[in-house]
Amino acid sequence: MGHLDAAHLQDGGAQEVYRVSVPRRRTTHRVVAPVMFAILIALVAVACGSSGSSRVGALVAFQSGNPQSSASLAAATIAPSSSPSSLPSATPTPIATPSGSDATDAFSVQAQMVDVIKRVNPDVVLIETNAGLGSGVIYDNKGDIVTNAHVVGTATSFKVTLSNGKSYTGTLVGKYAPDDIAVVRISAPGLTAATFGDSSKLQVGDVVLAMGNPLGLQSSVTEGIVSALSRQVSEPSGNTLPDVIQTSAAINPGNSGGALVDLQGEVVGIPTLAATDPQLGGSAPGIGFAISSNRAKVIADQLIATGTVTNSGRAALGVTVTDSAQGVLVVRVTPGGAADAAGIVAGEVILSVGGQSTPDSATLLSVVSKLHPGDKTQVQVQTSSGTKTTVTLTLGQLPN
């Protein structure tokens, strides 16, 4: 049994954020035995002085990439040959090539991808800070650029380079760490905004392109499909990202904040995380995560309007917690928040929310992220005296 961890793509290296158990099967090579058996048959044929053309032909076929079982190889050696002095000519395996409508469809998809890349690449920028680099997507013609909050980090000023190589100074408009979204603004002539599509229309299997600046290689593009929808991924900071798209398109350091684009040329996600294998080391190919475009738009619009997020649409218990030997320990209760109104106090342990056990803070965040502001839910807590009690509370709004 192995594990895959989704990780932030930061300049300092990947960080573990999401673990998914996956089975591993040991691959056993079983080539030596059949080959040696075939060689033995050929040697016996030569030693006996009988016709060996069909025998050698069977061995050649095996070595040229058409493996057969030991039984079939043995059977081939007893076939008579009318010409013992000559070897049968090798018959090449035909290679299937697209023809007719299949070929037309393949070239049509290729042409569509090339067209999308030409149209969207100018809308993807390189963002650099003193700590590292990432990508961004031009959101409007006023110079607002959507990226990841972890790309901007603690910086407020940035070097922003367009696809044409021209660089401008960018300033921070605002960021919302719980959803890992930020907006940077530049003043530059002739900007064209990317079209942000409706990510709720995506289906598993849709072809998508990841555009960004992996390892600083500007305007790079990788291709894949939508592997899964509505994933929930936890980050090192403790945030749980809802409504995340899983994709097989390669996402590497520097892709964060870029564009995940469909074949209509619409941005459907913001590449944010990639997967690493902590057992084997290095990346786990084909597993990346992007914040959905619908989620990004909700946050970006508020940041552009006011610089803050007042309507996150995400539920909050109104507590600060930490993991302890007893479970999820309440360290602080937000005055006037949902937990405060329900009578939960610091020092108590949250055992479950909505009937779902919460043995640690990561599970608690995941459970709450599936709920909405205004939802009523039951929370079971254990007091400092060891007494267990259940309270009903109305969830609040996750603050900025």
PDB file of C-alpha atoms in Angstrom, residues 142-363:
ATOM      1  CA  LYS A 142      -8.056  47.094 -16.374  1.00  0.00           C
ATOM      2  CA  GLY A 143      -4.995  45.020 -15.528  1.00  0.00           C
ATOM      3  CA  ASP A 144      -6.385  42.778 -12.786  1.00  0.00           C
ATOM      4  CA  ILE A 145      -4.640  39.399 -12.720  1.00  0.00           C
ATOM      5  CA  VAL A 146      -5.906  36.317 -10.855  1.00  0.00           C
ATOM      6  CA  THR A 147      -3.328  34.033  -9.244  1.00  0.00           C
ATOM      7  CA  ASN A 148      -2.821  31.877  -6.143  1.00  0.00           C
ATOM      8  CA  ALA A 149      -2.469  33.448  -2.712  1.00  0.00           C
ATOM      9  CA  HIS A 150       0.562  31.238  -2.093  1.00  0.00           C
ATOM     10  CA  VAL A 151       2.233  32.696  -5.203  1.00  0.00           C
ATOM     11  CA  VAL A 152       2.085  36.254  -3.847  1.00  0.00           C
ATOM     12  CA  GLY A 153       2.915  35.106  -0.303  1.00  0.00           C
ATOM     13  CA  THR A 154       3.635  38.115   1.901  1.00  0.00           C
ATOM     14  CA  ALA A 155       4.737  40.356  -0.965  1.00  0.00           C
ATOM     15  CA  THR A 156       2.833  43.445  -2.050  1.00  0.00           C
ATOM     16  CA  SER A 157       4.895  44.370  -5.113  1.00  0.00           C
ATOM     17  CA  PHE A 158       5.712  42.082  -8.055  1.00  0.00           C
ATOM     18  CA  LYS A 159       7.447  41.815 -11.397  1.00  0.00           C
ATOM     19  CA  VAL A 160       4.849  40.776 -13.955  1.00  0.00           C
ATOM     20  CA  THR A 161       6.036  39.653 -17.395  1.00  0.00           C
ATOM     21  CA  LEU A 162       3.619  39.311 -20.301  1.00  0.00           C
ATOM     22  CA  SER A 163       3.901  36.638 -22.984  1.00  0.00           C
ATOM     23  CA  ASN A 164       5.487  39.230 -25.318  1.00  0.00           C
ATOM     24  CA  GLY A 165       8.394  39.604 -22.891  1.00  0.00           C
ATOM     25  CA  LYS A 166       7.466  43.068 -21.595  1.00  0.00           C
ATOM     26  CA  SER A 167       7.620  43.477 -17.806  1.00  0.00           C
ATOM     27  CA  TYR A 168       5.585  45.702 -15.505  1.00  0.00           C
ATOM     28  CA  THR A 169       5.394  46.366 -11.782  1.00  0.00           C
ATOM     29  CA  GLY A 170       2.373  44.780 -10.157  1.00  0.00           C
ATOM     30  CA  THR A 171       0.700  45.657  -6.869  1.00  0.00           C
ATOM     31  CA  LEU A 172      -1.431  43.522  -4.594  1.00  0.00           C
ATOM     32  CA  VAL A 173      -5.162  44.191  -4.795  1.00  0.00           C
ATOM     33  CA  GLY A 174      -6.054  41.558  -2.204  1.00  0.00           C
ATOM     34  CA  LYS A 175      -5.813  37.893  -1.319  1.00  0.00           C
ATOM     35  CA  TYR A 176      -8.015  35.294   0.303  1.00  0.00           C
ATOM     36  CA  ALA A 177      -5.908  32.540   1.840  1.00  0.00           C
ATOM     37  CA  PRO A 178      -8.791  30.128   2.676  1.00  0.00           C
ATOM     38  CA  ASP A 179      -9.412  29.670  -1.078  1.00  0.00           C
ATOM     39  CA  ASP A 180      -5.789  30.342  -2.124  1.00  0.00           C
ATOM     40  CA  ILE A 181      -6.824  33.139  -4.503  1.00  0.00           C
ATOM     41  CA  ALA A 182      -5.197  36.557  -4.935  1.00  0.00           C
ATOM     42  CA  VAL A 183      -5.456  39.473  -7.368  1.00  0.00           C
ATOM     43  CA  VAL A 184      -2.504  41.520  -8.628  1.00  0.00           C
ATOM     44  CA  ARG A 185      -2.893  44.668 -10.769  1.00  0.00           C
ATOM     45  CA  ILE A 186      -0.640  46.135 -13.447  1.00  0.00           C
ATOM     46  CA  SER A 187      -0.952  49.168 -15.695  1.00  0.00           C
ATOM     47  CA  ALA A 188      -0.194  48.151 -19.279  1.00  0.00           C
ATOM     48  CA  PRO A 189      -1.631  49.044 -22.692  1.00  0.00           C
ATOM     49  CA  GLY A 190      -3.535  46.671 -24.942  1.00  0.00           C
ATOM     50  CA  LEU A 191      -4.362  44.004 -22.382  1.00  0.00           C
ATOM     51  CA  THR A 192      -6.921  41.369 -23.366  1.00  0.00           C
ATOM     52  CA  ALA A 193      -8.709  39.406 -20.676  1.00  0.00           C
ATOM     53  CA  ALA A 194      -9.083  35.653 -20.645  1.00  0.00           C
ATOM     54  CA  THR A 195     -12.590  34.252 -20.778  1.00  0.00           C
ATOM     55  CA  PHE A 196     -13.513  32.479 -17.547  1.00  0.00           C
ATOM     56  CA  GLY A 197     -15.931  29.636 -18.249  1.00  0.00           C
ATOM     57  CA  ASP A 198     -18.505  27.812 -16.144  1.00  0.00           C
ATOM     58  CA  SER A 199     -16.618  25.015 -14.373  1.00  0.00           C
ATOM     59  CA  SER A 200     -19.884  23.384 -13.285  1.00  0.00           C
ATOM     60  CA  LYS A 201     -20.325  22.214 -16.894  1.00  0.00           C
ATOM     61  CA  LEU A 202     -17.107  20.191 -16.863  1.00  0.00           C
ATOM     62  CA  GLN A 203     -17.291  16.423 -17.178  1.00  0.00           C
ATOM     63  CA  VAL A 204     -14.758  13.774 -16.308  1.00  0.00           C
ATOM     64  CA  GLY A 205     -12.884  13.027 -19.524  1.00  0.00           C
ATOM     65  CA  ASP A 206     -12.964  16.565 -20.921  1.00  0.00           C
ATOM     66  CA  VAL A 207      -9.669  17.542 -22.539  1.00  0.00           C
ATOM     67  CA  VAL A 208      -7.919  20.430 -20.775  1.00  0.00           C
ATOM     68  CA  LEU A 209      -4.661  22.370 -21.190  1.00  0.00           C
ATOM     69  CA  ALA A 210      -2.524  23.686 -18.314  1.00  0.00           C
ATOM     70  CA  MET A 211      -0.832  26.953 -19.265  1.00  0.00           C
ATOM     71  CA  GLY A 212       1.790  28.674 -17.169  1.00  0.00           C
ATOM     72  CA  ASN A 213       5.468  29.072 -16.444  1.00  0.00           C
ATOM     73  CA  PRO A 214       6.766  25.818 -14.927  1.00  0.00           C
ATOM     74  CA  LEU A 215      10.311  26.247 -13.603  1.00  0.00           C
ATOM     75  CA  GLY A 216      10.275  29.699 -15.183  1.00  0.00           C
ATOM     76  CA  LEU A 217       9.804  28.310 -18.720  1.00  0.00           C
ATOM     77  CA  GLN A 218       7.397  30.961 -19.919  1.00  0.00           C
ATOM     78  CA  SER A 219       4.270  30.160 -21.914  1.00  0.00           C
ATOM     79  CA  SER A 220       4.522  26.399 -21.479  1.00  0.00           C
ATOM     80  CA  VAL A 221       1.535  24.148 -22.145  1.00  0.00           C
ATOM     81  CA  THR A 222       0.696  20.620 -21.014  1.00  0.00           C
ATOM     82  CA  GLU A 223      -2.340  18.564 -21.977  1.00  0.00           C
ATOM     83  CA  GLY A 224      -4.552  16.090 -20.145  1.00  0.00           C
ATOM     84  CA  ILE A 225      -8.121  15.392 -19.129  1.00  0.00           C
ATOM     85  CA  VAL A 226     -10.403  16.167 -16.227  1.00  0.00           C
ATOM     86  CA  SER A 227      -9.803  13.164 -13.968  1.00  0.00           C
ATOM     87  CA  ALA A 228     -12.291  13.993 -11.205  1.00  0.00           C
ATOM     88  CA  LEU A 229     -14.486  16.840  -9.990  1.00  0.00           C
ATOM     89  CA  SER A 230     -15.393  18.399  -6.633  1.00  0.00           C
ATOM     90  CA  ARG A 231     -12.312  17.153  -4.814  1.00  0.00           C
ATOM     91  CA  GLN A 232     -11.545  18.554  -1.360  1.00  0.00           C
ATOM     92  CA  VAL A 233      -7.847  19.106  -0.769  1.00  0.00           C
ATOM     93  CA  SER A 234      -6.166  20.235   2.450  1.00  0.00           C
ATOM     94  CA  GLU A 235      -3.176  22.585   2.300  1.00  0.00           C
ATOM     95  CA  PRO A 236      -0.192  22.835   4.675  1.00  0.00           C
ATOM     96  CA  SER A 237      -1.645  26.038   6.122  1.00  0.00           C
ATOM     97  CA  GLY A 238      -4.687  24.085   7.286  1.00  0.00           C
ATOM     98  CA  ASN A 239      -7.027  25.396   4.584  1.00  0.00           C
ATOM     99  CA  THR A 240      -9.364  22.949   2.934  1.00  0.00           C
ATOM    100  CA  LEU A 241     -10.006  23.857  -0.685  1.00  0.00           C
ATOM    101  CA  PRO A 242     -13.503  22.905  -1.861  1.00  0.00           C
ATOM    102  CA  ASP A 243     -14.611  22.280  -5.423  1.00  0.00           C
ATOM    103  CA  VAL A 244     -11.149  21.349  -6.727  1.00  0.00           C
ATOM    104  CA  ILE A 245     -10.635  19.848 -10.199  1.00  0.00           C
ATOM    105  CA  GLN A 246      -8.295  16.870 -10.528  1.00  0.00           C
ATOM    106  CA  THR A 247      -6.466  16.712 -13.843  1.00  0.00           C
ATOM    107  CA  SER A 248      -3.893  14.537 -15.585  1.00  0.00           C
ATOM    108  CA  ALA A 249      -2.303  17.598 -17.233  1.00  0.00           C
ATOM    109  CA  ALA A 250       1.204  18.017 -15.792  1.00  0.00           C
ATOM    110  CA  ILE A 251       1.401  20.750 -13.140  1.00  0.00           C
ATOM    111  CA  ASN A 252       4.908  21.704 -12.054  1.00  0.00           C
ATOM    112  CA  PRO A 253       6.504  24.394  -9.852  1.00  0.00           C
ATOM    113  CA  GLY A 254       5.714  27.695 -11.521  1.00  0.00           C
ATOM    114  CA  ASN A 255       2.348  26.538 -12.935  1.00  0.00           C
ATOM    115  CA  SER A 256       0.561  27.699  -9.780  1.00  0.00           C
ATOM    116  CA  GLY A 257      -1.825  30.553 -10.519  1.00  0.00           C
ATOM    117  CA  GLY A 258      -1.924  29.838 -14.249  1.00  0.00           C
ATOM    118  CA  ALA A 259      -4.797  28.692 -16.429  1.00  0.00           C
ATOM    119  CA  LEU A 260      -6.533  25.354 -16.861  1.00  0.00           C
ATOM    120  CA  VAL A 261      -8.298  25.776 -20.195  1.00  0.00           C
ATOM    121  CA  ASP A 262     -10.882  23.739 -22.083  1.00  0.00           C
ATOM    122  CA  LEU A 263     -11.032  23.263 -25.859  1.00  0.00           C
ATOM    123  CA  GLN A 264     -13.384  26.237 -26.181  1.00  0.00           C
ATOM    124  CA  GLY A 265     -10.546  28.446 -24.955  1.00  0.00           C
ATOM    125  CA  GLU A 266     -12.226  29.200 -21.621  1.00  0.00           C
ATOM    126  CA  VAL A 267     -10.412  29.176 -18.283  1.00  0.00           C
ATOM    127  CA  VAL A 268     -12.084  26.495 -16.156  1.00  0.00           C
ATOM    128  CA  GLY A 269      -9.568  26.324 -13.309  1.00  0.00           C
ATOM    129  CA  ILE A 270      -6.485  27.784 -11.630  1.00  0.00           C
ATOM    130  CA  PRO A 271      -3.707  25.155 -11.310  1.00  0.00           C
ATOM    131  CA  THR A 272      -2.669  25.083  -7.654  1.00  0.00           C
ATOM    132  CA  LEU A 273      -1.364  21.726  -6.444  1.00  0.00           C
ATOM    133  CA  ALA A 274       0.530  18.715  -7.759  1.00  0.00           C
ATOM    134  CA  ALA A 275       0.972  15.251  -6.326  1.00  0.00           C
ATOM    135  CA  THR A 276       4.185  13.807  -4.926  1.00  0.00           C
ATOM    136  CA  ASP A 277       4.961  10.303  -3.752  1.00  0.00           C
ATOM    137  CA  PRO A 278       6.600  10.442  -0.300  1.00  0.00           C
ATOM    138  CA  GLN A 279       7.729   6.819  -0.498  1.00  0.00           C
ATOM    139  CA  LEU A 280       9.438   6.884  -3.882  1.00  0.00           C
ATOM    140  CA  GLY A 281      10.195  10.597  -3.893  1.00  0.00           C
ATOM    141  CA  GLY A 282       9.547  13.018  -6.715  1.00  0.00           C
ATOM    142  CA  SER A 283       6.300  13.746  -8.453  1.00  0.00           C
ATOM    143  CA  ALA A 284       3.412  11.380  -9.078  1.00  0.00           C
ATOM    144  CA  PRO A 285       2.676  11.957 -12.783  1.00  0.00           C
ATOM    145  CA  GLY A 286      -0.860  12.589 -13.869  1.00  0.00           C
ATOM    146  CA  ILE A 287      -2.265  13.903 -10.580  1.00  0.00           C
ATOM    147  CA  GLY A 288      -2.722  17.640 -10.301  1.00  0.00           C
ATOM    148  CA  PHE A 289      -5.353  19.916  -8.796  1.00  0.00           C
ATOM    149  CA  ALA A 290      -6.882  23.215  -9.892  1.00  0.00           C
ATOM    150  CA  ILE A 291      -9.270  25.571  -8.114  1.00  0.00           C
ATOM    151  CA  SER A 292     -12.481  25.747 -10.134  1.00  0.00           C
ATOM    152  CA  SER A 293     -13.096  28.868 -12.205  1.00  0.00           C
ATOM    153  CA  ASN A 294     -16.471  29.407 -10.553  1.00  0.00           C
ATOM    154  CA  ARG A 295     -14.825  29.510  -7.132  1.00  0.00           C
ATOM    155  CA  ALA A 296     -12.049  31.765  -8.392  1.00  0.00           C
ATOM    156  CA  LYS A 297     -14.558  34.234  -9.873  1.00  0.00           C
ATOM    157  CA  VAL A 298     -16.542  34.511  -6.625  1.00  0.00           C
ATOM    158  CA  ILE A 299     -13.404  35.449  -4.709  1.00  0.00           C
ATOM    159  CA  ALA A 300     -11.718  37.581  -7.387  1.00  0.00           C
ATOM    160  CA  ASP A 301     -14.786  39.766  -7.945  1.00  0.00           C
ATOM    161  CA  GLN A 302     -14.926  40.659  -4.248  1.00  0.00           C
ATOM    162  CA  LEU A 303     -11.187  41.328  -4.008  1.00  0.00           C
ATOM    163  CA  ILE A 304     -11.340  43.647  -7.020  1.00  0.00           C
ATOM    164  CA  ALA A 305     -14.374  45.482  -5.650  1.00  0.00           C
ATOM    165  CA  THR A 306     -13.270  45.994  -2.037  1.00  0.00           C
ATOM    166  CA  GLY A 307      -9.913  44.291  -1.493  1.00  0.00           C
ATOM    167  CA  THR A 308     -11.503  41.829   0.935  1.00  0.00           C
ATOM    168  CA  VAL A 309     -13.917  38.896   0.916  1.00  0.00           C
ATOM    169  CA  THR A 310     -17.117  39.371   2.882  1.00  0.00           C
ATOM    170  CA  ASN A 311     -19.241  36.675   1.245  1.00  0.00           C
ATOM    171  CA  SER A 312     -17.087  33.581   0.933  1.00  0.00           C
ATOM    172  CA  GLY A 313     -20.041  31.228   0.798  1.00  0.00           C
ATOM    173  CA  ARG A 314     -18.116  28.922   3.131  1.00  0.00           C
ATOM    174  CA  ALA A 315     -19.301  27.811   6.547  1.00  0.00           C
ATOM    175  CA  ALA A 316     -17.452  28.556   9.769  1.00  0.00           C
ATOM    176  CA  LEU A 317     -17.754  27.207  13.313  1.00  0.00           C
ATOM    177  CA  GLY A 318     -16.110  30.289  14.761  1.00  0.00           C
ATOM    178  CA  VAL A 319     -13.358  28.475  16.651  1.00  0.00           C
ATOM    179  CA  THR A 320      -9.579  28.141  16.572  1.00  0.00           C
ATOM    180  CA  VAL A 321      -8.554  24.537  17.157  1.00  0.00           C
ATOM    181  CA  THR A 322      -5.505  22.321  17.514  1.00  0.00           C
ATOM    182  CA  ASP A 323      -4.955  18.576  17.596  1.00  0.00           C
ATOM    183  CA  SER A 324      -4.464  16.992  21.008  1.00  0.00           C
ATOM    184  CA  ALA A 325      -4.358  13.537  22.550  1.00  0.00           C
ATOM    185  CA  GLN A 326      -8.072  13.852  23.294  1.00  0.00           C
ATOM    186  CA  GLY A 327      -9.022  15.070  19.817  1.00  0.00           C
ATOM    187  CA  VAL A 328      -9.754  18.478  18.289  1.00  0.00           C
ATOM    188  CA  LEU A 329      -9.147  20.911  21.126  1.00  0.00           C
ATOM    189  CA  VAL A 330     -10.840  24.324  21.042  1.00  0.00           C
ATOM    190  CA  VAL A 331      -8.146  26.922  21.707  1.00  0.00           C
ATOM    191  CA  ARG A 332     -10.202  30.050  21.086  1.00  0.00           C
ATOM    192  CA  VAL A 333     -13.845  30.878  20.438  1.00  0.00           C
ATOM    193  CA  THR A 334     -14.650  33.819  18.147  1.00  0.00           C
ATOM    194  CA  PRO A 335     -16.877  36.283  20.057  1.00  0.00           C
ATOM    195  CA  GLY A 336     -20.330  36.368  18.486  1.00  0.00           C
ATOM    196  CA  GLY A 337     -19.561  33.387  16.234  1.00  0.00           C
ATOM    197  CA  ALA A 338     -21.539  30.202  15.809  1.00  0.00           C
ATOM    198  CA  ALA A 339     -19.730  28.242  18.524  1.00  0.00           C
ATOM    199  CA  ASP A 340     -19.944  31.148  20.970  1.00  0.00           C
ATOM    200  CA  ALA A 341     -23.697  31.428  20.447  1.00  0.00           C
ATOM    201  CA  ALA A 342     -24.071  27.681  21.085  1.00  0.00           C
ATOM    202  CA  GLY A 343     -22.143  27.842  24.357  1.00  0.00           C
ATOM    203  CA  ILE A 344     -18.918  26.090  23.251  1.00  0.00           C
ATOM    204  CA  VAL A 345     -15.915  27.329  25.233  1.00  0.00           C
ATOM    205  CA  ALA A 346     -12.134  27.064  24.988  1.00  0.00           C
ATOM    206  CA  GLY A 347     -10.774  23.853  26.481  1.00  0.00           C
ATOM    207  CA  GLU A 348     -13.552  21.656  25.130  1.00  0.00           C
ATOM    208  CA  VAL A 349     -12.936  18.925  22.548  1.00  0.00           C
ATOM    209  CA  ILE A 350     -15.043  18.681  19.379  1.00  0.00           C
ATOM    210  CA  LEU A 351     -15.931  15.013  18.838  1.00  0.00           C
ATOM    211  CA  SER A 352     -18.269  15.208  15.841  1.00  0.00           C
ATOM    212  CA  VAL A 353     -20.113  17.594  13.524  1.00  0.00           C
ATOM    213  CA  GLY A 354     -23.394  16.652  11.901  1.00  0.00           C
ATOM    214  CA  GLY A 355     -22.997  13.071  13.085  1.00  0.00           C
ATOM    215  CA  GLN A 356     -19.559  12.680  11.456  1.00  0.00           C
ATOM    216  CA  SER A 357     -16.649  11.885  13.744  1.00  0.00           C
ATOM    217  CA  THR A 358     -13.878  14.517  13.794  1.00  0.00           C
ATOM    218  CA  PRO A 359     -10.791  12.808  15.280  1.00  0.00           C
ATOM    219  CA  ASP A 360      -8.431  15.532  14.038  1.00  0.00           C
ATOM    220  CA  SER A 361      -8.499  19.098  12.754  1.00  0.00           C
ATOM    221  CA  ALA A 362      -8.062  18.064   9.103  1.00  0.00           C
ATOM    222  CA  THR A 363     -11.212  15.944   9.285  1.00  0.00           C
TER     223      THR A 363
END
